[in-house]
Coordinates of C-alpha atoms in Angstrom, one line a residue:
M2 CA 49.8 10.0 -65.5
L3 CA 48.0 8.4 -62.5
I4 CA 47.7 10.3 -59.2
K5 CA 47.4 8.1 -56.2
L6 CA 44.9 9.6 -53.5
S7 CA 45.4 8.8 -49.8
Q8 CA 42.6 6.6 -48.6
R9 CA 43.1 7.1 -44.9
G10 CA 40.5 8.6 -42.7
A11 CA 36.6 8.4 -42.8
T12 CA 34.4 9.8 -45.3
L13 CA 31.5 12.0 -44.5
I14 CA 29.0 9.2 -45.1
E15 CA 30.8 6.9 -42.7
L16 CA 30.9 9.6 -40.0
F17 CA 27.1 10.2 -40.6
A18 CA 26.4 6.4 -40.3
A19 CA 28.4 6.2 -37.0
L20 CA 26.5 9.3 -35.6
V21 CA 23.1 7.7 -36.5
L22 CA 24.1 4.3 -34.9
L23 CA 25.3 6.1 -31.7
T24 CA 22.2 8.2 -31.6
F25 CA 20.0 5.1 -31.9
I26 CA 22.0 3.3 -29.1
G27 CA 21.7 6.3 -26.9
A28 CA 18.0 6.7 -27.4
V29 CA 17.4 3.0 -26.6
S30 CA 19.6 3.2 -23.5
Y31 CA 17.8 6.4 -22.3
H32 CA 14.4 4.8 -22.9
F33 CA 15.4 1.6 -21.0
L34 CA 16.9 3.6 -18.0
F35 CA 13.8 6.1 -17.9
N36 CA 11.3 3.1 -17.9
S37 CA 13.3 1.3 -15.2
Y38 CA 13.2 4.4 -13.0
V39 CA 9.4 4.9 -13.5
F40 CA 8.8 1.2 -12.8
Q41 CA 10.8 1.4 -9.6
E42 CA 8.9 4.5 -8.5
R43 CA 5.5 2.9 -9.2
S44 CA 6.6 -0.4 -7.5
E45 CA 7.7 1.4 -4.4
E46 CA 4.4 3.3 -4.4
R47 CA 2.3 0.1 -4.5
I48 CA 4.5 -1.7 -1.9
D49 CA 4.3 1.3 0.5
L50 CA 0.5 1.3 0.1
I51 CA 0.2 -2.5 0.8
Q52 CA 2.6 -2.1 3.8
E53 CA 0.5 0.7 5.1
S54 CA -2.7 -1.3 4.8
N55 CA -1.0 -4.1 6.8
L56 CA 0.0 -1.7 9.6
L57 CA -3.5 -0.1 9.6
T58 CA -5.0 -3.6 9.9
E59 CA -2.9 -4.3 13.0
E60 CA -3.7 -0.9 14.5
L61 CA -7.4 -1.5 14.0
R62 CA -7.3 -4.9 15.6
S63 CA -5.4 -3.5 18.6
L64 CA -8.0 -0.6 19.0
H65 CA -10.8 -3.1 18.8
Q66 CA -9.4 -5.2 21.6
Q67 CA -9.3 -1.9 23.7
S68 CA -12.9 -0.9 22.8
A69 CA -11.3 2.4 21.5
A70 CA -12.8 4.9 19.2
I71 CA -11.7 5.9 15.6
Y72 CA -12.1 9.2 14.0
W73 CA -12.1 10.0 10.3
D74 CA -11.4 13.6 9.2
E75 CA -12.1 15.5 6.0
G76 CA -8.4 15.1 4.8
G77 CA -8.7 11.3 4.6
N78 CA -6.8 10.7 7.9
L79 CA -7.8 8.1 10.5
Y80 CA -7.1 8.7 14.1
A81 CA -7.4 6.8 17.3
A82 CA -9.9 8.4 19.6
S83 CA -12.1 11.4 18.8
S84 CA -9.5 14.0 18.1
S85 CA -6.1 14.2 16.4
E86 CA -4.3 12.4 19.2
R87 CA -2.8 9.5 17.2
K88 CA -2.9 9.3 13.5
L89 CA -3.2 5.7 12.2
N90 CA -2.3 6.2 8.5
H91 CA 0.8 7.6 7.0
H92 CA 0.8 11.1 5.7
E93 CA 1.1 10.0 2.1
V94 CA -1.9 7.6 2.4
Q95 CA -5.4 8.8 2.4
V96 CA -8.5 6.9 3.5
V97 CA -11.0 7.3 0.7
S98 CA -13.9 5.3 2.1
L99 CA -14.5 3.6 5.4
S100 CA -17.3 1.4 6.5
V101 CA -17.7 -0.5 9.8
N102 CA -20.1 -3.5 9.9
N103 CA -21.4 -2.5 6.5
E104 CA -22.3 1.0 7.8
I105 CA -20.6 3.7 5.7
L106 CA -19.1 6.3 8.0
D107 CA -19.2 9.9 7.2
K108 CA -16.1 12.1 7.3
N109 CA -15.6 14.0 10.6
S110 CA -17.3 11.2 12.4
T111 CA -16.3 9.1 15.4
Y112 CA -17.0 5.3 15.8
T113 CA -16.5 3.4 19.0
L114 CA -15.4 -0.3 18.5
N115 CA -17.8 -2.0 20.9
P116 CA -19.3 -5.0 19.3
N117 CA -17.5 -8.3 19.7
R118 CA -17.1 -8.7 15.9
V119 CA -16.2 -5.7 13.7
T120 CA -15.7 -5.8 10.0
F121 CA -13.9 -2.9 8.4
D122 CA -14.0 -2.1 4.7
I123 CA -11.4 0.5 3.9
Q124 CA -10.2 1.9 0.5
L125 CA -6.7 3.6 0.7
M126 CA -5.1 5.8 -1.8
S127 CA -1.5 6.8 -2.4
G128 CA -0.5 8.7 -5.4
R129 CA -2.5 7.2 -8.3
Y130 CA -3.0 3.8 -6.7
T131 CA -5.9 2.6 -4.5
H132 CA -6.0 -0.5 -2.3
E133 CA -9.0 -2.0 -0.7
I134 CA -8.8 -4.0 2.6
T135 CA -11.4 -5.9 4.5
V136 CA -10.5 -6.7 8.1
T137 CA -12.7 -8.6 10.5
T138 CA -11.7 -8.6 14.1
N139 CA -13.2 -10.7 16.9
R140 CA -12.8 -9.7 20.5
P141 CA -11.6 -12.8 22.6
E142 CA -14.2 -13.9 25.1
E143 CA -13.4 -14.8 28.6
F144 CA -12.4 -18.4 28.9
H145 CA -14.3 -20.5 31.5
Y146 CA -13.2 -24.0 32.4
V147 CA -15.7 -26.2 34.1
P148 CA -14.2 -29.6 34.9
E149 CA -16.6 -32.5 34.4
E150 CA -17.0 -35.0 37.1
H151 CA -16.7 -38.0 34.8
I152 CA -15.6 -38.3 31.3
S153 CA -17.5 -41.0 29.4
G154 CA -15.5 -43.9 28.2
E155 CA -12.9 -43.8 31.0
S156 CA -12.8 -46.3 33.7
E157 CA -12.4 -45.1 37.3

């Protein structure tokens, strides 16, 4: 006598195989999402650092036109004038090194931007990233126009 067994349902091996497959898909998905998040955070950190360097460049050019002073403190902050009146860098960005006209400035020092041509070499740090910028500013000189009496090659 033959007994017919019901073949409906999943066996333990099939359930285990499905569980392994879902675990693998979940692990790959988690890895992808985590890496995407980390990449986004690092990209934002780098972009913020570059944007901050662009803003600092414009501030330094403006200060040079006014013959203003800059002050660099122990915390890596750069200020306009000789006190903490106006901070030039964002609170998440530190100035690691600063030189003006190839002269390395010490921290807690003030430098007045008097010469007509000033070159800044600055290293900024935000998080684990650093960015170096070199800025050369020229102060515009007064324009004097002296008309000539006669321009050669023209007939009168």
